[in-house]
Amino acid sequence: MTDPDHETPARRPAAVLAANVSSLAEDAWNRLDFRRRMLLFGLHLRQGLRRMRGSLVPVLVASMAAWIAYVVAHDLLGHPTPFFAPVAAWICLGFTYNRVPRKVLEIGAGATIGVGLGELILTTLGAGGWQLALGLLIGALVARLLDRGDLFTIQAGVNAMVVIGMGTLGSEMTGAGPSRLIDALVGAGVALLLAVALPGDVLNRPRRYVGSLLTELAKVFSMLAAGLRVGNIEFLRDAHAQLRGVERLLDDAVTVWKSSAQIVSLNPTMRRHRAQIDELGRQLDLSTRAVHTAETLLRQCRGVVDEADPDPSIARIMDDTAATFIALAGSIRHWYPPWQARTRAKDLAADCAPELSLPSDWRHSALLSVMRSIAIDLLQLTGLSRDQARGYLPGTGAEASGLRVRGDEASGVWGSDELPSLDTQPEEDVSD
């Protein structure tokens, strides 16, 4: 046998070095967390495909606008190189459905002012570095004087610099003269006409985002159920990564909804869509609550897996929750009444009755308590008010709550006014 005390000194540093390298490699692998990276990559890829499908028609319209602007400037006005006409049309329209005429006009005006200022400096002071800086300075300050919009200021400064920068090129575009200003006006005008004539479907895009949000949130509950059913911490880490992606998707959905809400409020011909836009805003408010509650649920599940046995009964309720979110996502995406989702949510609320908790297992009771909050959120997402939802949750009572926040009211589209009263509503009347 080898006596450790008499081990040669040369071997000890080698063993220590090998142990350090192994520890560093393990730490690097843990930081990489390849499994979660792939999960988030899949979520981003799905969202990217949705964005691409949603942008196909708007980009096609913008491309048509750029072509029309070029034809008008080149063939009708006789400009040899109408560069700014298609550029202005594309900048004004962009790549989304939600084109607010005021914003299109704002961007077009900023681009036109920038081109005009650049032309003035180019013809009087020439082209160079300090002229370019001067154009940016004057363009940005004039834009801030005329309008408070960020895009207005950016377009004024950028286009002034582009025109002056072109003066340094010995190309055919150097002597374009006032035609560049006219080209910018043509491009902005074509974009404004198409934005007014083809406003797009202001309902489809926010519906698609809200439906995607609910679908991805359903995946969170499926992952939580899988982890809780077998006590696998890796599944819970997957749910955590998925939840981070859902939070980013929620921010995108809110941005899209605000854009559609602005179009509906500004365009008198679209006021008929206000009820649906308001409902989508209500859905986002309630989804935000559900995301926050899911974070709490995730922490509780970690405690159960780390310190106690798996909990298949709660896992089954989570699977039912995921199925309810999927049913609701289909209703939102295709815009039909969520009766099936409401029936599922009522069954879920019944499964969260206090008498079904286990007094000997406080962690089971804690999970069930959080699931009761999820059941309330789901019932409200199907159109019920908070007080109506509480009436379906055993152990809460039907008394009205004093504190009310946005989303606690019944849906103006799918509220209980389109169904029998809650006290007399038969189960078969709400089946899908």
Coordinates of C-alpha atoms in Angstrom, one line a residue:
M1 CA 0.0 0.0 0.0
T2 CA 1.1 3.6 -0.6
D3 CA 1.4 5.8 2.4
P4 CA -0.3 9.1 1.6
D5 CA 2.1 10.9 4.0
H6 CA 5.0 9.8 1.8
E7 CA 3.5 10.7 -1.5
T8 CA 6.0 12.5 -3.7
P9 CA 5.5 16.3 -3.7
A10 CA 5.3 16.3 -7.5
R11 CA 2.0 14.4 -7.5
R12 CA 0.2 16.7 -5.1
P13 CA 0.2 19.8 -7.3
A14 CA -0.9 17.7 -10.3
A15 CA -3.9 16.3 -8.4
V16 CA -4.8 19.8 -7.1
L17 CA -4.6 21.2 -10.6
A18 CA -6.8 18.4 -12.0
A19 CA -9.4 19.0 -9.3
N20 CA -9.4 22.7 -10.1
V21 CA -9.8 22.2 -13.8
S22 CA -12.6 19.8 -13.2
S23 CA -14.4 22.2 -10.9
L24 CA -14.0 25.1 -13.4
A25 CA -15.4 22.9 -16.2
E26 CA -18.4 22.0 -14.1
D27 CA -19.0 25.6 -13.2
A28 CA -18.8 26.6 -16.9
W29 CA -21.2 23.9 -17.8
N30 CA -23.7 25.0 -15.1
R31 CA -23.5 28.6 -16.3
L32 CA -24.0 27.5 -19.9
D33 CA -27.1 25.6 -18.9
F34 CA -27.5 24.2 -22.3
R35 CA -30.9 22.7 -21.7
R36 CA -32.5 26.0 -20.7
R37 CA -30.7 27.8 -23.6
M38 CA -32.3 25.4 -26.0
L39 CA -35.7 25.8 -24.4
L40 CA -35.5 29.6 -24.7
F41 CA -34.2 29.3 -28.3
G42 CA -37.3 27.3 -29.1
L43 CA -39.5 29.9 -27.6
H44 CA -37.7 32.7 -29.5
L45 CA -37.9 30.8 -32.7
R46 CA -41.7 30.3 -32.4
Q47 CA -42.1 34.0 -31.7
G48 CA -39.9 34.8 -34.6
L49 CA -41.9 32.7 -37.0
R50 CA -45.1 34.4 -35.7
R51 CA -43.6 37.8 -36.3
M52 CA -42.5 36.8 -39.8
R53 CA -46.0 35.6 -40.7
G54 CA -47.5 38.8 -39.2
S55 CA -45.1 41.1 -41.1
L56 CA -45.5 39.5 -44.5
V57 CA -48.5 41.6 -45.6
P58 CA -47.3 44.9 -44.1
V59 CA -43.8 44.5 -45.7
L60 CA -45.5 43.7 -49.0
V61 CA -47.6 46.9 -48.7
A62 CA -44.5 48.9 -47.9
S63 CA -42.6 47.4 -50.8
M64 CA -45.5 48.4 -53.1
A65 CA -45.4 51.9 -51.6
A66 CA -41.7 52.2 -52.3
W67 CA -42.3 51.1 -55.9
I68 CA -45.1 53.6 -56.4
A69 CA -43.1 56.4 -55.0
Y70 CA -40.1 55.5 -57.3
V71 CA -42.4 55.4 -60.3
V72 CA -44.0 58.8 -59.5
A73 CA -40.7 60.5 -58.9
H74 CA -38.8 58.9 -61.7
D75 CA -41.3 58.5 -64.5
L76 CA -43.8 61.3 -63.8
L77 CA -41.5 63.9 -62.3
G78 CA -38.4 63.0 -64.4
H79 CA -35.9 62.7 -61.5
P80 CA -33.0 60.5 -62.6
T81 CA -32.2 59.0 -59.2
P82 CA -35.2 59.3 -56.8
F83 CA -33.4 57.7 -53.9
F84 CA -35.4 59.4 -51.2
A85 CA -38.8 58.7 -52.5
P86 CA -38.8 54.9 -51.8
V87 CA -36.7 55.4 -48.7
A88 CA -39.3 57.8 -47.2
A89 CA -42.1 55.5 -48.1
W90 CA -40.5 52.6 -46.3
I91 CA -39.5 54.6 -43.3
C92 CA -43.0 56.0 -42.9
L93 CA -44.9 52.7 -43.3
G94 CA -42.5 50.3 -41.5
F95 CA -43.2 46.6 -41.2
T96 CA -46.2 46.3 -38.9
Y97 CA -50.0 46.4 -39.4
N98 CA -50.4 49.2 -36.9
R99 CA -49.7 52.3 -38.9
V100 CA -51.1 55.3 -37.1
P101 CA -51.7 58.1 -39.7
R102 CA -50.4 60.7 -37.3
K103 CA -47.2 58.8 -36.8
V104 CA -46.8 58.2 -40.6
L105 CA -47.2 62.0 -41.1
E106 CA -44.8 62.7 -38.3
I107 CA -42.1 60.5 -39.7
G108 CA -42.6 61.8 -43.2
A109 CA -42.5 65.4 -42.1
G110 CA -39.3 64.8 -40.1
A111 CA -37.6 63.1 -43.1
T112 CA -38.7 66.0 -45.4
I113 CA -37.4 68.7 -43.0
G114 CA -34.1 66.8 -42.8
V115 CA -33.7 66.5 -46.5
G116 CA -34.6 70.2 -47.0
L117 CA -32.1 71.3 -44.4
G118 CA -29.4 69.1 -45.8
E119 CA -30.0 70.6 -49.2
L120 CA -29.8 74.1 -47.9
I121 CA -26.5 73.5 -46.1
L122 CA -25.1 71.5 -49.0
T123 CA -25.7 74.3 -51.5
T124 CA -24.6 77.2 -49.3
L125 CA -21.8 75.7 -47.2
G126 CA -20.7 72.7 -49.1
A127 CA -20.0 69.2 -47.9
G128 CA -17.7 68.1 -45.1
G129 CA -17.4 66.9 -41.6
W130 CA -18.3 70.1 -39.8
Q131 CA -21.2 70.7 -42.3
L132 CA -22.6 67.3 -41.4
A133 CA -22.4 68.0 -37.7
L134 CA -24.0 71.4 -38.2
G135 CA -26.9 69.7 -40.2
L136 CA -27.5 67.3 -37.3
L137 CA -27.4 70.0 -34.7
I138 CA -29.8 72.3 -36.5
G139 CA -32.1 69.5 -37.7
A140 CA -32.5 68.0 -34.3
L141 CA -33.1 71.4 -32.6
V142 CA -35.6 72.4 -35.2
A143 CA -37.4 69.1 -34.9
R144 CA -37.6 69.4 -31.1
L145 CA -39.0 72.9 -31.5
L146 CA -41.8 71.7 -33.9
D147 CA -42.7 68.4 -32.4
R148 CA -42.1 66.3 -29.3
G149 CA -42.0 62.9 -31.1
D150 CA -38.7 61.0 -31.0
L151 CA -39.1 59.6 -34.5
F152 CA -39.6 63.1 -35.9
T153 CA -36.3 64.3 -34.4
I154 CA -34.4 61.2 -35.5
Q155 CA -35.6 61.4 -39.1
A156 CA -34.8 65.2 -39.3
G157 CA -31.2 64.7 -38.1
V158 CA -30.5 61.4 -40.0
N159 CA -31.8 62.7 -43.4
A160 CA -29.9 66.0 -43.0
M161 CA -26.7 64.0 -42.5
V162 CA -27.4 61.7 -45.4
V163 CA -28.0 64.5 -47.9
I164 CA -24.8 66.3 -46.8
G165 CA -22.9 63.1 -46.8
M166 CA -23.9 62.5 -50.4
G167 CA -22.3 65.8 -51.3
T168 CA -19.0 64.2 -50.6
L169 CA -19.5 61.6 -53.3
G170 CA -18.7 62.2 -56.9
S171 CA -21.8 60.5 -58.1
E172 CA -24.8 61.4 -60.1
M173 CA -26.8 62.0 -56.9
T174 CA -24.5 64.9 -55.9
G175 CA -26.2 67.4 -58.2
A176 CA -29.7 66.3 -57.6
G177 CA -30.6 69.6 -56.1
P178 CA -34.2 70.3 -54.9
S179 CA -35.4 67.1 -56.4
R180 CA -34.4 65.2 -53.3
L181 CA -36.8 67.3 -51.2
I182 CA -39.6 66.6 -53.7
D183 CA -38.7 62.9 -53.6
A184 CA -39.1 62.8 -49.8
L185 CA -42.4 64.6 -50.1
V186 CA -43.6 62.0 -52.7
G187 CA -42.5 59.1 -50.6
A188 CA -44.2 60.5 -47.5
G189 CA -47.3 61.3 -49.4
V190 CA -47.6 57.8 -50.9
A191 CA -47.1 56.3 -47.5
L192 CA -49.8 58.5 -45.9
L193 CA -52.3 57.6 -48.6
L194 CA -51.7 53.9 -48.2
A195 CA -51.8 54.2 -44.4
V196 CA -55.2 55.8 -44.6
A197 CA -56.6 53.6 -47.4
L198 CA -55.1 50.3 -45.9
P199 CA -55.1 50.7 -42.2
G200 CA -54.8 46.9 -41.7
D201 CA -56.6 44.7 -39.2
V202 CA -56.0 46.3 -35.8
L203 CA -57.5 43.3 -34.1
N204 CA -55.7 40.4 -35.6
R205 CA -52.2 41.3 -34.4
P206 CA -53.0 41.9 -30.7
R207 CA -55.3 38.8 -30.7
R208 CA -52.4 36.8 -32.1
Y209 CA -50.0 38.1 -29.4
V210 CA -52.5 37.5 -26.6
G211 CA -53.2 34.0 -27.9
S212 CA -49.5 33.2 -28.1
L213 CA -49.0 34.5 -24.6
L214 CA -51.6 32.2 -23.2
T215 CA -50.3 29.3 -25.1
E216 CA -46.7 29.8 -23.8
L217 CA -48.1 30.3 -20.3
A218 CA -49.8 26.9 -20.6
K219 CA -46.4 25.4 -21.3
V220 CA -45.2 26.8 -17.9
F221 CA -47.9 24.9 -16.1
S222 CA -47.3 21.7 -18.1
M223 CA -43.6 21.9 -17.1
L224 CA -44.5 22.6 -13.4
A225 CA -46.9 19.6 -13.5
A226 CA -44.2 17.3 -14.9
G227 CA -41.7 18.4 -12.3
L228 CA -44.1 18.1 -9.4
R229 CA -45.4 14.7 -10.5
V230 CA -42.1 12.9 -10.4
G231 CA -40.1 15.3 -8.2
N232 CA -37.7 16.3 -11.0
I233 CA -36.0 19.7 -10.4
E234 CA -34.8 19.9 -14.0
F235 CA -38.4 20.2 -15.2
L236 CA -38.9 23.1 -12.7
R237 CA -35.8 24.8 -14.1
D238 CA -37.3 24.4 -17.5
A239 CA -40.5 26.1 -16.2
H240 CA -38.4 29.0 -14.8
A241 CA -36.7 29.5 -18.2
Q242 CA -40.1 29.3 -20.0
L243 CA -41.6 31.9 -17.6
R244 CA -38.8 34.3 -18.3
G245 CA -39.6 34.0 -22.0
V246 CA -43.3 34.5 -21.2
E247 CA -42.5 37.8 -19.4
R248 CA -40.7 39.1 -22.5
L249 CA -43.7 38.0 -24.7
L250 CA -46.0 39.8 -22.3
D251 CA -44.1 43.1 -22.8
D252 CA -44.3 42.7 -26.6
A253 CA -48.0 42.0 -26.4
V254 CA -48.7 45.1 -24.3
T255 CA -46.7 47.2 -26.9
V256 CA -48.8 45.8 -29.8
W257 CA -52.0 46.3 -27.9
K258 CA -51.2 49.9 -27.1
S259 CA -50.5 50.6 -30.8
S260 CA -53.9 49.1 -31.9
A261 CA -55.7 51.0 -29.1
Q262 CA -54.2 54.2 -30.4
I263 CA -55.3 53.6 -33.9
V264 CA -58.9 52.8 -32.8
S265 CA -59.0 55.9 -30.7
L266 CA -57.8 58.1 -33.5
N267 CA -59.6 56.6 -36.5
P268 CA -63.4 57.3 -36.3
T269 CA -64.1 54.5 -38.8
M270 CA -62.7 52.0 -36.3
R271 CA -64.6 53.0 -33.2
R272 CA -66.7 49.8 -33.6
H273 CA -63.7 47.8 -32.6
R274 CA -63.3 49.6 -29.2
A275 CA -65.1 46.9 -27.2
Q276 CA -62.8 44.1 -28.6
I277 CA -59.7 46.3 -28.0
D278 CA -60.8 46.9 -24.4
E279 CA -61.3 43.2 -23.9
L280 CA -57.8 42.4 -25.2
G281 CA -56.4 45.0 -22.7
R282 CA -58.4 43.3 -19.9
Q283 CA -56.9 40.0 -21.0
L284 CA -53.4 41.4 -20.7
D285 CA -54.1 42.8 -17.3
L286 CA -55.3 39.4 -16.0
S287 CA -52.5 37.6 -17.8
T288 CA -50.0 39.8 -16.0
R289 CA -51.6 38.7 -12.7
A290 CA -51.4 35.0 -13.8
V291 CA -47.7 35.4 -14.6
H292 CA -46.9 36.8 -11.2
T293 CA -48.9 34.1 -9.5
A294 CA -47.0 31.5 -11.6
E295 CA -43.8 32.9 -10.2
T296 CA -45.0 32.3 -6.6
L297 CA -46.2 28.8 -7.6
L298 CA -42.8 28.0 -9.0
R299 CA -41.1 28.9 -5.8
Q300 CA -43.5 26.7 -3.8
C301 CA -42.9 23.8 -6.2
R302 CA -39.2 24.1 -5.7
G303 CA -39.7 23.8 -2.0
V304 CA -41.9 20.7 -2.4
V305 CA -39.4 18.9 -4.6
D306 CA -36.4 19.9 -2.5
E307 CA -37.9 19.0 0.9
A308 CA -40.9 16.7 0.4
D309 CA -42.2 14.0 -1.8
P310 CA -43.7 14.6 -5.3
D311 CA -47.4 15.7 -5.3
P312 CA -49.3 14.1 -8.2
S313 CA -52.6 15.5 -7.1
I314 CA -51.5 19.1 -7.5
A315 CA -49.7 18.1 -10.7
R316 CA -53.1 16.9 -12.1
I317 CA -54.6 20.3 -11.3
M318 CA -51.7 22.0 -13.1
D319 CA -52.3 19.9 -16.2
D320 CA -55.9 20.9 -16.1
T321 CA -54.8 24.6 -15.8
A322 CA -52.6 24.2 -18.9
A323 CA -55.5 22.7 -20.8
T324 CA -57.7 25.6 -19.8
F325 CA -55.1 28.2 -21.0
I326 CA -54.9 26.3 -24.3
A327 CA -58.7 26.4 -24.7
L328 CA -58.7 30.1 -23.9
A329 CA -55.9 30.9 -26.3
G330 CA -57.9 29.3 -29.1
S331 CA -60.9 31.5 -28.2
I332 CA -58.8 34.6 -28.3
R333 CA -56.9 33.8 -31.4
H334 CA -60.1 32.9 -33.4
W335 CA -62.4 35.2 -31.4
Y336 CA -65.2 33.0 -30.4
P337 CA -66.9 32.8 -27.0
P338 CA -64.7 31.0 -24.4
W339 CA -67.5 28.7 -23.1
Q340 CA -65.3 25.6 -23.1
A341 CA -62.5 27.4 -21.2
R342 CA -65.1 28.7 -18.7
T343 CA -66.4 25.2 -18.1
R344 CA -62.8 24.0 -17.6
A345 CA -62.1 26.9 -15.2
K346 CA -65.2 26.1 -13.2
D347 CA -64.1 22.5 -12.8
L348 CA -60.6 23.7 -11.9
A349 CA -62.1 25.9 -9.2
A350 CA -64.1 23.0 -7.8
D351 CA -60.8 20.9 -7.5
C352 CA -59.3 23.7 -5.4
A353 CA -61.8 23.4 -2.6
P354 CA -60.2 23.9 0.9
E355 CA -61.5 20.5 2.1
L356 CA -59.3 18.8 -0.5
S357 CA -56.2 20.1 1.2
L358 CA -54.1 17.9 3.4
P359 CA -53.8 19.3 7.0
S360 CA -50.8 17.1 7.7
D361 CA -48.9 18.4 4.6
W362 CA -48.6 22.2 4.8
R363 CA -46.7 22.4 1.5
H364 CA -49.6 20.7 -0.3
S365 CA -52.0 23.2 1.3
A366 CA -49.7 26.1 0.2
L367 CA -49.7 24.9 -3.4
L368 CA -53.5 24.4 -3.4
S369 CA -53.8 28.0 -2.0
V370 CA -51.8 29.4 -4.9
M371 CA -53.8 27.4 -7.4
R372 CA -57.0 28.9 -6.0
S373 CA -55.6 32.3 -7.2
I374 CA -54.9 30.9 -10.6
A375 CA -58.5 29.5 -10.8
I376 CA -59.8 33.0 -10.1
D377 CA -57.6 34.5 -12.8
L378 CA -58.8 31.9 -15.3
L379 CA -62.4 32.5 -14.5
Q380 CA -61.9 36.2 -15.0
L381 CA -60.1 35.6 -18.3
T382 CA -63.2 33.8 -19.6
G383 CA -65.2 37.0 -19.0
L384 CA -66.4 36.9 -15.4
S385 CA -65.9 39.6 -12.9
R386 CA -63.9 38.9 -9.8
D387 CA -67.0 38.7 -7.6
Q388 CA -68.6 36.2 -10.0
A389 CA -65.4 34.2 -10.1
R390 CA -65.2 34.0 -6.3
G391 CA -68.7 32.6 -6.4
Y392 CA -67.4 29.5 -8.2
L393 CA -64.5 29.0 -5.9
P394 CA -65.5 26.9 -2.9
G395 CA -64.7 28.5 0.5
T396 CA -64.7 32.1 -0.6
G397 CA -68.3 33.1 -0.3
A398 CA -70.2 35.3 -2.7
E399 CA -69.8 38.6 -0.9
A400 CA -68.4 41.5 -3.0
S401 CA -64.8 42.4 -2.3
G402 CA -64.1 46.0 -1.4
L403 CA -60.8 46.6 -3.3
R404 CA -61.2 46.7 -7.0
V405 CA -58.5 47.1 -9.7
R406 CA -58.5 47.1 -13.5
G407 CA -59.6 43.7 -14.7
D408 CA -62.0 43.0 -11.8
E409 CA -65.0 44.0 -13.8
A410 CA -66.9 41.6 -16.1
S411 CA -65.9 41.5 -19.8
G412 CA -67.9 43.8 -22.0
V413 CA -67.8 41.2 -24.7
W414 CA -68.0 37.8 -22.9
G415 CA -69.4 38.8 -19.6
S416 CA -72.2 37.1 -17.7
D417 CA -74.8 39.4 -19.4
E418 CA -74.5 37.0 -22.4
L419 CA -75.1 34.0 -20.1
P420 CA -77.8 33.1 -17.6
S421 CA -77.2 34.4 -14.1
L422 CA -74.6 32.6 -12.1
D423 CA -77.1 31.4 -9.5
T424 CA -79.4 29.6 -12.0
Q425 CA -76.9 28.8 -14.8
P426 CA -77.1 25.0 -15.6
E427 CA -73.9 23.3 -16.4
E428 CA -75.0 22.1 -19.8
D429 CA -75.7 25.6 -21.0
V430 CA -72.1 26.6 -21.0
S431 CA -70.6 23.4 -22.6
D432 CA -68.8 23.9 -25.9

